[in-house]
GROMACS .gro file of C-alpha atoms in nm:
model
  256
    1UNK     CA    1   4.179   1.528  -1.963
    2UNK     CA    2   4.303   1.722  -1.686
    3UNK     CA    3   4.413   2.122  -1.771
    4UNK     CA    4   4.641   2.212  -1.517
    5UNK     CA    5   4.991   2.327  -1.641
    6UNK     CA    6   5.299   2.268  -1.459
    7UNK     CA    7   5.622   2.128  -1.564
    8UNK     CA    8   5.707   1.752  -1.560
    9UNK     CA    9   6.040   1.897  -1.419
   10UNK     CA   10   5.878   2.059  -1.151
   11UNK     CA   11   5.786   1.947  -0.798
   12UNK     CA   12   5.416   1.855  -0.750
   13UNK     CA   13   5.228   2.112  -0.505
   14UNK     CA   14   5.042   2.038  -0.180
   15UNK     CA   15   4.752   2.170  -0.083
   16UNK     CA   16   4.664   2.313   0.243
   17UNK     CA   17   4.345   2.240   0.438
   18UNK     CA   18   4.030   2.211   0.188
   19UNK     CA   19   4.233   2.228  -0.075
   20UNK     CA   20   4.212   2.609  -0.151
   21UNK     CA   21   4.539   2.745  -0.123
   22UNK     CA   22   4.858   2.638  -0.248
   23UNK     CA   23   5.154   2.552  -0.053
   24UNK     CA   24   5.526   2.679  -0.089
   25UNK     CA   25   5.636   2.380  -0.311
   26UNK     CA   26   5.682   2.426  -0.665
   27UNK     CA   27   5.412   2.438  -0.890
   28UNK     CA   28   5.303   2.160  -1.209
   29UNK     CA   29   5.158   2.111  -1.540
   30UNK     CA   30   4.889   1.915  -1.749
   31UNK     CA   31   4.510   1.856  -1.870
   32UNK     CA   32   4.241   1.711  -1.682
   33UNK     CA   33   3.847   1.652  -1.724
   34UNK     CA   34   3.856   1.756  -2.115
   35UNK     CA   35   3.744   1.631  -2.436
   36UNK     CA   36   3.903   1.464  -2.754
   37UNK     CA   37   3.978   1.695  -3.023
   38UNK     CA   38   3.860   1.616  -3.383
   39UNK     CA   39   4.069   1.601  -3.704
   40UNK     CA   40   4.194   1.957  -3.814
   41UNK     CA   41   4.037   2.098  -3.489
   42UNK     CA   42   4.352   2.251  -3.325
   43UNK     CA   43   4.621   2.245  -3.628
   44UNK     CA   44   4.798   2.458  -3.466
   45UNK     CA   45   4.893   2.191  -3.179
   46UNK     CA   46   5.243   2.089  -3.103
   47UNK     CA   47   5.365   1.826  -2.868
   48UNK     CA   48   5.699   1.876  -2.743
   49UNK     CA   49   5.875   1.494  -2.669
   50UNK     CA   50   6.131   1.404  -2.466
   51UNK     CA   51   6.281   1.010  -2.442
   52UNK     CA   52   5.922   0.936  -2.634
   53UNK     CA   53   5.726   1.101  -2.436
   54UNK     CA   54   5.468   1.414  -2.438
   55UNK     CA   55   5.621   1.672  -2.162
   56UNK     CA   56   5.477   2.029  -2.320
   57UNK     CA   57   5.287   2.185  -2.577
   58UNK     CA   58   5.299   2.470  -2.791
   59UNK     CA   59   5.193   2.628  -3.104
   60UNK     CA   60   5.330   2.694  -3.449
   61UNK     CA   61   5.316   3.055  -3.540
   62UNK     CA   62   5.467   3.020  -3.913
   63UNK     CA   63   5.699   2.765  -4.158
   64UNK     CA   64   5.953   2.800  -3.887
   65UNK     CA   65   5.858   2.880  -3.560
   66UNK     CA   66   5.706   2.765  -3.267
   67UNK     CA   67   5.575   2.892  -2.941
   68UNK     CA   68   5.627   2.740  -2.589
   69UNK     CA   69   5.695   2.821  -2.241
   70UNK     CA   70   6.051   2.866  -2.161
   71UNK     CA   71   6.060   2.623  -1.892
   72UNK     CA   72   6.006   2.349  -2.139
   73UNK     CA   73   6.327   2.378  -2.279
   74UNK     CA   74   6.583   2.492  -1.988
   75UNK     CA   75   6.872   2.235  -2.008
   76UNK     CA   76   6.720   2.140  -2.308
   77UNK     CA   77   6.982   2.039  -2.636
   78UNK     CA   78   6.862   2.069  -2.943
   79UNK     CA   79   6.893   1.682  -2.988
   80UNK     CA   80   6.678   1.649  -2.655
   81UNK     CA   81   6.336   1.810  -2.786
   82UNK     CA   82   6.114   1.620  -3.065
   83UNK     CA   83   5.799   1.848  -3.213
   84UNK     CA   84   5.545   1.623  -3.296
   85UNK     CA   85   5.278   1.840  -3.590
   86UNK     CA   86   5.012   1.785  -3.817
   87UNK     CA   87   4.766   1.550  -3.598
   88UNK     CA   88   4.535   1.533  -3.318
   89UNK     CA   89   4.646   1.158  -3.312
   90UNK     CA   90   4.947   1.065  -3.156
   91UNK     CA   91   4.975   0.730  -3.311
   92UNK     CA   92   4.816   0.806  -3.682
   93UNK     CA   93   4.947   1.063  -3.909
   94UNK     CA   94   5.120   1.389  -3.827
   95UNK     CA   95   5.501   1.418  -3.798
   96UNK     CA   96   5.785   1.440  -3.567
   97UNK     CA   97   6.036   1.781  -3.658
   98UNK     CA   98   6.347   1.868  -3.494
   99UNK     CA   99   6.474   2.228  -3.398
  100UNK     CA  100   6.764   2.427  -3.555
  101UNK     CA  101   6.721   2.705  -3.270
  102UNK     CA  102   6.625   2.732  -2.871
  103UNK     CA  103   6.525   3.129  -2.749
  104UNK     CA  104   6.397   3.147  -2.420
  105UNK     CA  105   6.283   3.505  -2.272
  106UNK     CA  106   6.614   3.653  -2.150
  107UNK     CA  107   6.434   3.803  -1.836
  108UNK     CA  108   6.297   3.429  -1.796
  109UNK     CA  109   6.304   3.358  -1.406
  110UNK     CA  110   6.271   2.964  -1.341
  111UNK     CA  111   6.207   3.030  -0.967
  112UNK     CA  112   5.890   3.258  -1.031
  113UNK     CA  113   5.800   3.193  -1.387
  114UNK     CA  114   5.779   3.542  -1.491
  115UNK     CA  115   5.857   3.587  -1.857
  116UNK     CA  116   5.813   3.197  -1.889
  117UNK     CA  117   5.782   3.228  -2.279
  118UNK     CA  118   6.019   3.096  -2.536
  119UNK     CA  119   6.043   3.044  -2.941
  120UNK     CA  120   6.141   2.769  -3.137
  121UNK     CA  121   6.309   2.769  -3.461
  122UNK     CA  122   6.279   2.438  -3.653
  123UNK     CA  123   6.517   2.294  -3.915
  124UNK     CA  124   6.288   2.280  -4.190
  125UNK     CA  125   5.961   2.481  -4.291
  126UNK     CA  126   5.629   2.334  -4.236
  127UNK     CA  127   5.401   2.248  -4.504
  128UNK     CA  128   5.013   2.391  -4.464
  129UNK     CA  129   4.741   2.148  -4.445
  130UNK     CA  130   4.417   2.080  -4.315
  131UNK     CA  131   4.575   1.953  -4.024
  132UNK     CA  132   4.904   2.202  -4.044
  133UNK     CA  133   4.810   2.579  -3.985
  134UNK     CA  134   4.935   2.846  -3.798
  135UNK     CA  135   4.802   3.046  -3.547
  136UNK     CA  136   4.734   3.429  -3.516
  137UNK     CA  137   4.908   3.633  -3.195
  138UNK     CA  138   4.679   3.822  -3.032
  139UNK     CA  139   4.720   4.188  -3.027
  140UNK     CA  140   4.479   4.282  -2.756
  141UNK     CA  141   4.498   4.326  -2.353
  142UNK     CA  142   4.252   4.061  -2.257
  143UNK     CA  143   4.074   4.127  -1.913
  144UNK     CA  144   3.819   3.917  -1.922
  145UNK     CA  145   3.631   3.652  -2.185
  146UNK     CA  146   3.429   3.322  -2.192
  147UNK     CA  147   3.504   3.028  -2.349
  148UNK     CA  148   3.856   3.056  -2.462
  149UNK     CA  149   3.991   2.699  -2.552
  150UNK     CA  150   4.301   2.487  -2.418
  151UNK     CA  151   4.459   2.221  -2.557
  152UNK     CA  152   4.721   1.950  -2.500
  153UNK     CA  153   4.848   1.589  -2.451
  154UNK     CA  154   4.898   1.622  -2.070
  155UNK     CA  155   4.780   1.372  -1.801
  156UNK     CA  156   4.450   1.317  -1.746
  157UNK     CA  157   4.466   1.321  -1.391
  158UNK     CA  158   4.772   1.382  -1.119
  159UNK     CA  159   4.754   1.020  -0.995
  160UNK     CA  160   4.695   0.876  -1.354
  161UNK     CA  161   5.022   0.897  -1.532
  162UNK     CA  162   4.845   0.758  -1.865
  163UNK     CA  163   4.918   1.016  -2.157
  164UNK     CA  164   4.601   1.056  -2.405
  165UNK     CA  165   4.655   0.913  -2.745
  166UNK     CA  166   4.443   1.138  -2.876
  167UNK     CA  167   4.452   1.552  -2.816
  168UNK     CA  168   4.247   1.700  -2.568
  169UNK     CA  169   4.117   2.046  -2.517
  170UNK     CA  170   3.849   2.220  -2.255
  171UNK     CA  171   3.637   2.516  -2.269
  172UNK     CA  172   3.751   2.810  -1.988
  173UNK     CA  173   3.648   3.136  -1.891
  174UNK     CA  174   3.982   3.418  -1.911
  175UNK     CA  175   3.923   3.623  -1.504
  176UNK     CA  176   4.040   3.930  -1.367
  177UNK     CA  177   4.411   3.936  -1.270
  178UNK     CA  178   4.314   4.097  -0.934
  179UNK     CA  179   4.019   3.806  -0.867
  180UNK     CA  180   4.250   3.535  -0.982
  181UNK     CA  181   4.584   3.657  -0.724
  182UNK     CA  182   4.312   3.663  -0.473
  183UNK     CA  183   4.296   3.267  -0.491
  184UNK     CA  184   4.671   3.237  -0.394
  185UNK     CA  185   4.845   3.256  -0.103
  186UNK     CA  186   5.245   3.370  -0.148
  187UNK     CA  187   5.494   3.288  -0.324
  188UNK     CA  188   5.219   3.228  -0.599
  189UNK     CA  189   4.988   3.583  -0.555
  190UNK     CA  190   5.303   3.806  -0.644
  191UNK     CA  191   5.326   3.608  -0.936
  192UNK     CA  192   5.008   3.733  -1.084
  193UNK     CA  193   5.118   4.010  -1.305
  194UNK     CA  194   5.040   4.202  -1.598
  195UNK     CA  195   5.205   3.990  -1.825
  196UNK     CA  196   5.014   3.684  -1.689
  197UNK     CA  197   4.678   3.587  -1.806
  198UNK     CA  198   4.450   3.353  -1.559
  199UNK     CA  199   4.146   3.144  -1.683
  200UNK     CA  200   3.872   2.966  -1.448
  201UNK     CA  201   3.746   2.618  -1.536
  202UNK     CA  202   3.457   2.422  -1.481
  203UNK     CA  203   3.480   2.196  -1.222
  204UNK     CA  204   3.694   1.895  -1.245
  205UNK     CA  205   3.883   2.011  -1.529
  206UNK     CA  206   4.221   2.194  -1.558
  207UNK     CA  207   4.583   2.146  -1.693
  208UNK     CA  208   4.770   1.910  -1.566
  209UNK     CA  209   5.123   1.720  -1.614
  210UNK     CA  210   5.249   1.790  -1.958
  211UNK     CA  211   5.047   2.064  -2.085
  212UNK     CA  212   5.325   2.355  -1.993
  213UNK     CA  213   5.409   2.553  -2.306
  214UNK     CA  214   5.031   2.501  -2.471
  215UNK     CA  215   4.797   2.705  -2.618
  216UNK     CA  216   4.492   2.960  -2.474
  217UNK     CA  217   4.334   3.073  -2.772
  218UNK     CA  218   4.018   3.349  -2.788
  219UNK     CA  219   3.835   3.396  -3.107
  220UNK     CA  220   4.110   3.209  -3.337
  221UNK     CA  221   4.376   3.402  -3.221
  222UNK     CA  222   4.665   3.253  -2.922
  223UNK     CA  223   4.602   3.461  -2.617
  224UNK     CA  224   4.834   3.300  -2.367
  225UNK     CA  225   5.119   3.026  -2.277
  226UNK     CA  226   5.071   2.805  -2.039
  227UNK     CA  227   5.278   2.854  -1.780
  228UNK     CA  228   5.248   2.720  -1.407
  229UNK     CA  229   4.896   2.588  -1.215
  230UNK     CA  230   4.851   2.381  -0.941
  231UNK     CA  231   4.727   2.049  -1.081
  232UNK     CA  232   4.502   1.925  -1.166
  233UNK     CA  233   4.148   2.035  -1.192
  234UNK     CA  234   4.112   2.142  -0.790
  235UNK     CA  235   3.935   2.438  -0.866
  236UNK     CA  236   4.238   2.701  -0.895
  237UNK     CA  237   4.322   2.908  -1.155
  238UNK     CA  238   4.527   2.812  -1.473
  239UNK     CA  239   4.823   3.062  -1.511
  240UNK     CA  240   4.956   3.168  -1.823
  241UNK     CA  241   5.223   3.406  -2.029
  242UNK     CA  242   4.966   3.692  -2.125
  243UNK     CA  243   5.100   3.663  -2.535
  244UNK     CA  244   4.954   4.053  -2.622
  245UNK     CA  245   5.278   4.161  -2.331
  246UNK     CA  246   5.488   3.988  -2.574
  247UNK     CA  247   5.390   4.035  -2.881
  248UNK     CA  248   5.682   4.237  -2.965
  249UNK     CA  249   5.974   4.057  -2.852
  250UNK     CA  250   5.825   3.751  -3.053
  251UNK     CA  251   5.765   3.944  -3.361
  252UNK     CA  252   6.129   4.068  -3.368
  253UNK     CA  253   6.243   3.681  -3.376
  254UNK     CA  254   6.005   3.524  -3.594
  255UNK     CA  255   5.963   3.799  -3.879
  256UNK     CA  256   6.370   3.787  -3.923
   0.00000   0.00000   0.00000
C-alpha cells in the first residue's frame, strides 16, 4: 500500500529529471508499499466514500465527530459523503454513517492547501467497541519522531487503481520542517509551514490516491492530517495539517 496523500480530485504531479523535485502541477493522494492492518488495530479509521468508492480518510475524535482534510469535502453535499467505521475490512463488518454537518477551516486555501483541515459532524453517535474508539488530539509541537503510523484505504500504487479490501498502514519517521521544504522546489517549498507536519518513509512506501484526510498518529495520540504529497512512494516527503496548530479551533466545534 502506497502512502502518498493527494486528492482523487486533484491533478497527478510530474516529476522532473530523477525524479527529485516536483513539478508545478497539482499535487495527489494515497498509500503505497504498506501493510494490512489487524482487527481493532486502527479503530479509529474512517473511510470517506463517494459513488462506492474509498476517496479519503479520517479519524473519529468522539460520538459525533470526525476529522478530515478539508479538501475532501469541497463541493461536497451532505448526501455525497458516506463514512464507513468500525472495521479494518471493507467487505466484513463495520458500518457505513452519514453526516448531519460539513466545517471546513474558514482560512482553507484549495490552491495551496494551507489550513487543509475540516470536521465532520455525523447524524447519529457512535457506539464504542473493540473496533470503534476514538482518538486523542495531540497537544504537543512535534519537531521530530520515529515511527509514527499512517493509515488508509488508498491505492496501492499510482498506476494500480485497485483499492485494498483490507486497511493498510506504514511505519514513518516525523522530519524537520526546514529539511523537509528543502526537498521541494516552488510552489510546494512555501507551502511548508508551521502548521504543516512532514514525515519521511522508507523506501517504496508513501500515501498515495485516496488517503487525503487520514491519520498520522505518535504515541496513541493523532498528530497530523494528511494533506497533499506527491505520489506515491518516490522518496518525497508526506505533507500533513500539523493537528497541535489546530487544536483549538477543533476543540471549540467538537466540545459544543
Amino acid at each position: 500500500m502506497m502512502l502518498r496523500s493527494c486528492h482523487y480530485i486533484l491533478g497527478l504531479v510530474l516529476l522532473s529529471g530523477a525524479l527529485a523535485r516536483p513539478s508545478n502541477d497539482s499535487p495527489s493522494t494515497r498509500i503505497a508499499g504498506g501493510s494490512e492492518a489487524e482487527d481493532g488495530q486502527f479503530p479509529y479509521q474512517v473511510a470517506l466514500i463517494n459513488e462506492g468508492l474509498v476517496y479519503c480518510g479520517g479519524a473519529v475524535l468522539n460520538r459525533r465527530w470526525v476529522i478530515t482534510a478539508a479538501a475532501c469535502l469541497l463541493g461536497k453535499d451532505l448526501s455525497d459523503v458516506q463514512l464507513f467505521v468500525g472495521s479494518a475490512d471493507r467487505l466484513t463488518g463495520g458500518e457505513n454513517v452519514t453526516a448531519e454537518r460539513f466545517i471546513l477551516h474558514p482560512g482553507f486555501d484549495s490552491t495551496t492547501y494551507a489550513n487543509d483541515i475540516a470536521l465532520i459532524r455525523l447524524r447519529a453517535s457512535l457506539f464504542v467497541s473493540n473496533d470503534l474508539q476514538f482518538i486523542e488530539l495531540g497537544s504537543e509541537f512535534v519537531e521530530e519522531a520515529t515511527d509514527a503510523t499512517f493509515s488508509g484505504w488508498g491505492r496501492f500504487s499510482i498506476s494500480n487503481n485497485q483499492l485494498p479490501n483490507r486497511l493498510q498502514f506504514i511505519r514513518t519517521d516525523i522530519i524537520d520542517s526546514d529539511e523537509c521544504a528543502e526537498e521541494f522546489d516552488e510552489p510546494y517549498r512555501s507551502r511548508i509551514a508551521p502548521s504543516t507536519l512532514c514525515t519521511r518513509n522508507q523506501p517504496d512506501q508513501g500515501v498515495c490516491l485516496g488517503d487525503a484526510g487520514g491519520p498520522l498518529v505518535l504515541n496513541g495520540e493523532l498528530v497530523g492530517v494528511q494533506s497533499w504529497s506527491i505520489p506515491c512512494g518516490l522518496g518525497l516527503p508526506d505533507v500533513y495539517q500539523r493537528v497541535s496548530h489546530y487544536r483549538s479551533w477543533i476543540l471549540v466545534h467538537i466540545l459544543l
